mmCIF file of N, CA and C in Angstrom:
data_model
loop_
_atom_site.group_PDB
_atom_site.id
_atom_site.type_symbol
_atom_site.label_atom_id
_atom_site.label_comp_id
_atom_site.label_asym_id
_atom_site.label_seq_id
_atom_site.Cartn_x
_atom_site.Cartn_y
_atom_site.Cartn_z
ATOM 1 N N MET A 1343 97.125 30.740 -40.210
ATOM 2 C CA MET A 1343 96.312 30.563 -41.522
ATOM 3 C C MET A 1343 97.039 31.241 -42.829
ATOM 4 N N ASP A 1344 97.723 32.315 -42.429
ATOM 5 C CA ASP A 1344 98.005 33.220 -43.693
ATOM 6 C C ASP A 1344 99.128 31.951 -44.482
ATOM 7 N N ALA A 1345 100.059 31.455 -43.478
ATOM 8 C CA ALA A 1345 100.664 30.312 -44.236
ATOM 9 C C ALA A 1345 100.311 29.344 -45.082
ATOM 10 N N LEU A 1346 98.945 28.872 -44.774
ATOM 11 C CA LEU A 1346 97.849 27.954 -45.170
ATOM 12 C C LEU A 1346 97.340 28.397 -46.739
ATOM 13 N N GLY A 1347 97.640 29.842 -46.981
ATOM 14 C CA GLY A 1347 97.169 30.361 -48.070
ATOM 15 C C GLY A 1347 95.652 30.987 -47.632
ATOM 16 N N TRP A 1348 95.192 31.248 -46.740
ATOM 17 C CA TRP A 1348 93.909 31.897 -46.164
ATOM 18 C C TRP A 1348 94.121 33.611 -46.757
ATOM 19 N N LYS A 1349 93.183 34.114 -46.929
ATOM 20 C CA LYS A 1349 93.036 35.735 -47.417
ATOM 21 C C LYS A 1349 92.839 36.187 -45.856
ATOM 22 N N ARG A 1350 93.318 37.514 -45.970
ATOM 23 C CA ARG A 1350 93.083 38.363 -44.624
ATOM 24 C C ARG A 1350 91.716 38.321 -44.267
ATOM 25 N N ILE A 1351 90.577 38.703 -45.032
ATOM 26 C CA ILE A 1351 89.261 38.986 -44.914
ATOM 27 C C ILE A 1351 88.923 37.446 -44.446
ATOM 28 N N ARG A 1352 89.500 36.426 -44.837
ATOM 29 C CA ARG A 1352 88.753 35.150 -44.157
ATOM 30 C C ARG A 1352 89.100 34.786 -42.792
ATOM 31 N N ILE A 1353 90.439 35.157 -42.556
ATOM 32 C CA ILE A 1353 90.890 35.191 -41.100
ATOM 33 C C ILE A 1353 90.127 36.239 -40.302
ATOM 34 N N MET A 1354 89.947 37.046 -40.688
ATOM 35 C CA MET A 1354 88.924 38.183 -39.879
ATOM 36 C C MET A 1354 87.468 37.781 -39.663
ATOM 37 N N ARG A 1355 87.068 37.207 -40.902
ATOM 38 C CA ARG A 1355 85.658 36.553 -40.563
ATOM 39 C C ARG A 1355 85.637 35.530 -39.812
ATOM 40 N N MET A 1356 86.591 34.312 -40.084
ATOM 41 C CA MET A 1356 86.632 33.374 -38.805
ATOM 42 C C MET A 1356 86.639 33.709 -37.367
ATOM 43 N N ILE A 1357 87.268 34.729 -37.032
ATOM 44 C CA ILE A 1357 87.737 35.239 -35.622
ATOM 45 C C ILE A 1357 86.522 36.024 -35.378
ATOM 46 N N LEU A 1358 85.906 36.961 -36.244
ATOM 47 C CA LEU A 1358 84.928 37.642 -35.968
ATOM 48 C C LEU A 1358 83.253 36.351 -35.591
ATOM 49 N N MET A 1359 83.318 35.691 -36.253
ATOM 50 C CA MET A 1359 82.145 34.758 -36.009
ATOM 51 C C MET A 1359 82.598 33.837 -34.514
ATOM 52 N N GLU A 1360 83.594 33.591 -34.262
ATOM 53 C CA GLU A 1360 84.134 32.862 -32.879
ATOM 54 C C GLU A 1360 83.597 34.099 -32.012
ATOM 55 N N SER A 1361 83.853 34.986 -32.148
ATOM 56 C CA SER A 1361 83.367 36.175 -31.029
ATOM 57 C C SER A 1361 81.750 36.434 -30.999
ATOM 58 N N ALA A 1362 81.121 36.134 -32.237
ATOM 59 C CA ALA A 1362 79.759 36.367 -32.337
ATOM 60 C C ALA A 1362 79.181 34.875 -31.694
ATOM 61 N N LEU A 1363 79.690 34.072 -31.574
ATOM 62 C CA LEU A 1363 79.138 32.918 -31.241
ATOM 63 C C LEU A 1363 79.454 33.035 -29.623
ATOM 64 N N ILE A 1364 80.750 33.379 -29.437
ATOM 65 C CA ILE A 1364 81.029 33.733 -27.813
ATOM 66 C C ILE A 1364 80.056 34.545 -26.835
ATOM 67 N N GLY A 1365 79.944 35.438 -27.802
ATOM 68 C CA GLY A 1365 78.710 36.461 -27.464
ATOM 69 C C GLY A 1365 77.286 36.086 -27.417
ATOM 70 N N LEU A 1366 76.896 35.210 -28.177
ATOM 71 C CA LEU A 1366 75.511 34.418 -28.477
ATOM 72 C C LEU A 1366 75.558 33.637 -27.225
ATOM 73 N N PHE A 1367 76.456 32.718 -26.838
ATOM 74 C CA PHE A 1367 76.130 31.865 -25.806
ATOM 75 C C PHE A 1367 76.289 32.634 -24.650
ATOM 76 N N GLY A 1368 77.165 33.930 -24.357
ATOM 77 C CA GLY A 1368 77.192 34.276 -23.014
ATOM 78 C C GLY A 1368 75.768 35.077 -22.966
ATOM 79 N N GLY A 1369 75.311 35.709 -24.204
ATOM 80 C CA GLY A 1369 74.034 36.143 -23.970
ATOM 81 C C GLY A 1369 72.758 35.159 -23.517
ATOM 82 N N ILE A 1370 72.901 34.255 -23.867
ATOM 83 C CA ILE A 1370 72.017 33.033 -23.594
ATOM 84 C C ILE A 1370 71.826 32.707 -22.118
ATOM 85 N N ILE A 1371 73.236 32.456 -21.866
ATOM 86 C CA ILE A 1371 73.575 32.062 -20.357
ATOM 87 C C ILE A 1371 73.141 33.105 -19.498
ATOM 88 N N GLY A 1372 73.485 34.600 -19.773
ATOM 89 C CA GLY A 1372 73.014 35.501 -19.172
ATOM 90 C C GLY A 1372 71.607 35.626 -18.940
ATOM 91 N N VAL A 1373 70.717 35.627 -19.969
ATOM 92 C CA VAL A 1373 69.367 35.684 -20.188
ATOM 93 C C VAL A 1373 68.742 34.702 -19.126
ATOM 94 N N PHE A 1374 69.048 33.586 -19.049
ATOM 95 C CA PHE A 1374 68.704 32.494 -18.198
ATOM 96 C C PHE A 1374 68.875 32.562 -16.853
ATOM 97 N N LEU A 1375 70.331 33.101 -16.581
ATOM 98 C CA LEU A 1375 70.665 33.520 -15.083
ATOM 99 C C LEU A 1375 69.905 34.472 -14.764
ATOM 100 N N GLY A 1376 69.581 35.467 -15.541
ATOM 101 C CA GLY A 1376 68.597 36.547 -15.043
ATOM 102 C C GLY A 1376 67.281 36.225 -14.958
ATOM 103 N N ILE A 1377 66.636 35.143 -15.744
ATOM 104 C CA ILE A 1377 65.362 34.918 -15.336
ATOM 105 C C ILE A 1377 65.234 34.165 -14.112
ATOM 106 N N VAL A 1378 66.311 33.314 -13.831
ATOM 107 C CA VAL A 1378 66.449 32.688 -12.762
ATOM 108 C C VAL A 1378 66.652 33.611 -11.127
ATOM 109 N N GLY A 1379 67.689 34.526 -11.618
ATOM 110 C CA GLY A 1379 67.621 35.498 -10.535
ATOM 111 C C GLY A 1379 66.526 36.304 -10.306
ATOM 112 N N VAL A 1380 65.584 36.604 -11.351
ATOM 113 C CA VAL A 1380 64.604 37.422 -11.141
ATOM 114 C C VAL A 1380 63.426 36.613 -9.989
ATOM 115 N N GLN A 1381 63.212 35.371 -10.791
ATOM 116 C CA GLN A 1381 62.281 34.418 -9.906
ATOM 117 C C GLN A 1381 62.959 34.143 -8.652
ATOM 118 N N LEU A 1382 64.145 34.215 -8.224
ATOM 119 C CA LEU A 1382 64.701 33.858 -6.716
ATOM 120 C C LEU A 1382 64.031 35.259 -6.089
ATOM 121 N N VAL A 1383 64.607 36.301 -6.791
ATOM 122 C CA VAL A 1383 63.962 37.672 -6.004
ATOM 123 C C VAL A 1383 62.606 37.922 -5.905
ATOM 124 N N LYS A 1384 61.832 37.400 -6.800
ATOM 125 C CA LYS A 1384 60.254 37.870 -6.570
ATOM 126 C C LYS A 1384 59.880 36.736 -5.401
ATOM 127 N N MET A 1385 60.370 35.654 -5.193
ATOM 128 C CA MET A 1385 59.906 34.822 -4.059
ATOM 129 C C MET A 1385 60.493 35.288 -2.819
ATOM 130 N N ALA A 1386 61.350 36.417 -2.609
ATOM 131 C CA ALA A 1386 61.662 37.030 -1.308
ATOM 132 C C ALA A 1386 60.472 37.227 -0.421
ATOM 133 N N PRO A 1387 60.471 36.823 0.609
ATOM 134 C CA PRO A 1387 59.178 37.607 1.667
ATOM 135 C C PRO A 1387 59.438 39.267 1.689
ATOM 136 N N ALA A 1388 60.492 39.732 1.749
ATOM 137 C CA ALA A 1388 60.468 41.360 1.928
ATOM 138 C C ALA A 1388 60.011 42.270 0.325
ATOM 139 N N ILE A 1389 60.165 41.257 -0.727
ATOM 140 C CA ILE A 1389 59.844 41.567 -2.145
ATOM 141 C C ILE A 1389 58.338 41.286 -2.551
ATOM 142 N N ARG A 1390 57.985 40.233 -2.162
ATOM 143 C CA ARG A 1390 56.857 39.607 -2.323
ATOM 144 C C ARG A 1390 55.738 40.510 -2.682
ATOM 145 N N GLY A 1391 55.307 40.678 -4.023
ATOM 146 C CA GLY A 1391 54.134 41.283 -4.382
ATOM 147 C C GLY A 1391 54.444 43.033 -4.673
ATOM 148 N N MET A 1392 55.627 43.038 -4.379
ATOM 149 C CA MET A 1392 56.033 44.467 -4.856
ATOM 150 C C MET A 1392 57.025 44.722 -6.226
ATOM 151 N N LEU A 1393 57.383 43.253 -6.865
ATOM 152 C CA LEU A 1393 57.682 43.215 -7.923
ATOM 153 C C LEU A 1393 57.116 42.552 -8.967
ATOM 154 N N GLU A 1394 57.112 43.387 -10.027
ATOM 155 C CA GLU A 1394 56.581 42.654 -11.188
ATOM 156 C C GLU A 1394 57.471 42.541 -12.163
ATOM 157 N N PRO A 1395 58.170 41.549 -12.434
ATOM 158 C CA PRO A 1395 59.218 41.297 -13.570
ATOM 159 C C PRO A 1395 58.746 41.253 -15.056
ATOM 160 N N ASP A 1396 59.522 42.120 -15.820
ATOM 161 C CA ASP A 1396 59.047 42.189 -17.223
ATOM 162 C C ASP A 1396 60.014 41.284 -18.065
ATOM 163 N N LEU A 1397 59.691 40.189 -18.444
ATOM 164 C CA LEU A 1397 60.185 38.962 -18.804
ATOM 165 C C LEU A 1397 59.561 38.527 -20.598
ATOM 166 N N ARG A 1398 59.542 39.919 -20.833
ATOM 167 C CA ARG A 1398 58.842 39.751 -22.489
ATOM 168 C C ARG A 1398 59.988 39.051 -23.309
ATOM 169 N N THR A 1399 59.581 38.349 -24.244
ATOM 170 C CA THR A 1399 60.581 37.296 -25.403
ATOM 171 C C THR A 1399 61.408 38.632 -26.002
ATOM 172 N N THR A 1400 60.545 39.729 -26.562
ATOM 173 C CA THR A 1400 61.319 41.001 -27.241
ATOM 174 C C THR A 1400 62.594 41.044 -26.414
ATOM 175 N N LEU A 1401 62.140 41.344 -25.316
ATOM 176 C CA LEU A 1401 63.370 42.025 -24.499
ATOM 177 C C LEU A 1401 64.405 41.087 -24.005
ATOM 178 N N LEU A 1402 64.267 39.816 -23.973
ATOM 179 C CA LEU A 1402 65.240 38.783 -24.034
ATOM 180 C C LEU A 1402 66.065 38.708 -25.046
ATOM 181 N N LEU A 1403 65.182 38.841 -26.241
ATOM 182 C CA LEU A 1403 66.010 38.501 -27.546
ATOM 183 C C LEU A 1403 66.920 39.691 -27.973
ATOM 184 N N GLU A 1404 66.574 40.841 -27.304
ATOM 185 C CA GLU A 1404 67.043 42.243 -27.400
ATOM 186 C C GLU A 1404 68.397 41.992 -26.694
ATOM 187 N N ALA A 1405 68.557 41.501 -25.485
ATOM 188 C CA ALA A 1405 69.580 41.290 -24.486
ATOM 189 C C ALA A 1405 70.443 40.404 -25.122
ATOM 190 N N VAL A 1406 70.081 39.040 -26.159
ATOM 191 C CA VAL A 1406 70.846 38.424 -26.518
ATOM 192 C C VAL A 1406 71.515 39.140 -27.575
ATOM 193 N N ALA A 1407 70.807 39.891 -28.542
ATOM 194 C CA ALA A 1407 71.425 40.768 -29.744
ATOM 195 C C ALA A 1407 72.400 42.038 -29.244
ATOM 196 N N ILE A 1408 72.202 42.372 -28.274
ATOM 197 C CA ILE A 1408 73.308 43.172 -27.506
ATOM 198 C C ILE A 1408 74.501 42.610 -27.314
ATOM 199 N N ALA A 1409 74.510 41.264 -26.760
ATOM 200 C CA ALA A 1409 75.391 40.368 -26.398
ATOM 201 C C ALA A 1409 76.271 40.091 -27.649
ATOM 202 N N VAL A 1410 75.859 39.729 -28.574
ATOM 203 C CA VAL A 1410 76.361 39.384 -29.980
ATOM 204 C C VAL A 1410 76.966 40.510 -30.643
ATOM 205 N N VAL A 1411 76.480 41.843 -30.347
ATOM 206 C CA VAL A 1411 76.962 42.641 -31.238
ATOM 207 C C VAL A 1411 78.556 43.189 -30.171
ATOM 208 N N VAL A 1412 78.081 43.403 -28.924
ATOM 209 C CA VAL A 1412 79.200 43.384 -28.086
ATOM 210 C C VAL A 1412 80.716 42.585 -28.271
ATOM 211 N N GLY A 1413 79.812 41.144 -28.598
ATOM 212 C CA GLY A 1413 81.160 40.271 -28.936
ATOM 213 C C GLY A 1413 81.867 40.479 -30.144
ATOM 214 N N VAL A 1414 81.152 40.903 -31.232
ATOM 215 C CA VAL A 1414 81.585 41.333 -32.638
ATOM 216 C C VAL A 1414 82.707 42.431 -32.432
ATOM 217 N N LEU A 1415 81.977 43.318 -31.511
ATOM 218 C CA LEU A 1415 82.956 44.817 -31.598
ATOM 219 C C LEU A 1415 84.190 44.435 -30.907
ATOM 220 N N SER A 1416 83.992 43.666 -29.737
ATOM 221 C CA SER A 1416 85.507 43.097 -29.045
ATOM 222 C C SER A 1416 85.779 42.491 -29.873
ATOM 223 N N GLY A 1417 86.213 41.938 -30.839
ATOM 224 C CA GLY A 1417 86.578 40.825 -31.533
ATOM 225 C C GLY A 1417 87.016 41.616 -32.786
ATOM 226 N N LEU A 1418 86.843 43.001 -32.875
ATOM 227 C CA LEU A 1418 87.590 43.481 -34.144
ATOM 228 C C LEU A 1418 88.787 43.678 -34.362
ATOM 229 N N TYR A 1419 89.348 44.289 -33.095
ATOM 230 C CA TYR A 1419 90.797 44.637 -33.070
ATOM 231 C C TYR A 1419 91.470 43.199 -33.048
ATOM 232 N N PRO A 1420 91.277 42.240 -32.345
ATOM 233 C CA PRO A 1420 92.222 41.247 -32.416
ATOM 234 C C PRO A 1420 91.890 40.400 -33.958
ATOM 235 N N ALA A 1421 90.841 40.589 -34.572
ATOM 236 C CA ALA A 1421 90.738 40.037 -35.793
ATOM 237 C C ALA A 1421 91.465 40.768 -36.720
ATOM 238 N N TRP A 1422 91.283 42.081 -36.875
ATOM 239 C CA TRP A 1422 92.398 43.128 -37.680
ATOM 240 C C TRP A 1422 94.010 42.614 -37.432
ATOM 241 N N ARG A 1423 94.569 42.508 -36.292
ATOM 242 C CA ARG A 1423 95.782 42.568 -35.736
ATOM 243 C C ARG A 1423 96.233 40.984 -36.536
ATOM 244 N N SER A 1424 95.210 39.928 -36.111
ATOM 245 C CA SER A 1424 95.627 38.568 -36.532
ATOM 246 C C SER A 1424 95.633 38.261 -37.863
ATOM 247 N N SER A 1425 94.869 39.130 -38.545
ATOM 248 C CA SER A 1425 95.043 38.972 -40.059
ATOM 249 C C SER A 1425 96.407 39.840 -41.015
ATOM 250 N N ARG A 1426 96.955 40.352 -39.791
ATOM 251 C CA ARG A 1426 98.140 41.174 -40.547
ATOM 252 C C ARG A 1426 99.325 40.594 -39.719
ATOM 253 N N VAL A 1427 99.657 39.747 -38.996
ATOM 254 C CA VAL A 1427 100.644 39.150 -38.602
ATOM 255 C C VAL A 1427 101.247 38.164 -39.865
ATOM 256 N N ALA A 1428 102.645 38.406 -39.692
ATOM 257 C CA ALA A 1428 103.369 37.406 -40.875
ATOM 258 C C ALA A 1428 103.331 36.063 -40.495
ATOM 259 N N PRO A 1429 103.150 34.925 -41.035
ATOM 260 C CA PRO A 1429 103.106 33.756 -40.810
ATOM 261 C C PRO A 1429 104.726 33.401 -40.151
ATOM 262 N N SER A 1430 105.932 33.860 -40.297
ATOM 263 C CA SER A 1430 106.965 33.463 -39.611
ATOM 264 C C SER A 1430 106.643 33.789 -38.252
ATOM 265 N N ALA A 1431 106.238 35.296 -38.097
ATOM 266 C CA ALA A 1431 106.197 35.690 -36.723
ATOM 267 C C ALA A 1431 104.888 34.862 -35.909
ATOM 268 N N ALA A 1432 104.015 34.562 -36.726
ATOM 269 C CA ALA A 1432 102.848 33.585 -36.093
ATOM 270 C C ALA A 1432 103.327 32.378 -35.674
ATOM 271 N N LEU A 1433 104.176 31.710 -36.302
ATOM 272 C CA LEU A 1433 104.802 30.207 -36.101
ATOM 273 C C LEU A 1433 105.692 30.593 -34.846
ATOM 274 N N HIS A 1434 106.409 31.770 -35.035
ATOM 275 C CA HIS A 1434 107.351 31.811 -33.984
ATOM 276 C C HIS A 1434 106.741 31.725 -32.400
ATOM 277 N N GLY A 1435 105.742 32.310 -32.290
ATOM 278 C CA GLY A 1435 105.039 32.661 -31.170
ATOM 279 C C GLY A 1435 104.985 34.069 -30.750
#
C-alpha cells in the first residue's frame, strides 16, 4: 500500500478497521452461540427451574462491544508494523 502512495496512518486505519470488523462479527456469533447454549442448558432435566439466565439487551451489546475493543487492541501491533514495512520488503514477501 505504501508503494501505491498510501500514508502510514491510512494503512494503520485500514488494518484496525479490519480488526474491528472481525471483532464485531466474532462478538455477534459468540452472543448468538451463548444464547443458544443457555437455552439448551436451561432445558436440561438436571437444571430445569434452577437456572434463570440473564439475557438483557444491554448485556449482549456490552459483550459485542468488548469483542470489538479486543479486536482493535489485538490489531494495533500488526497495524503499526505493517505501516512501517518498506515497499520493497513487502513486495519481496
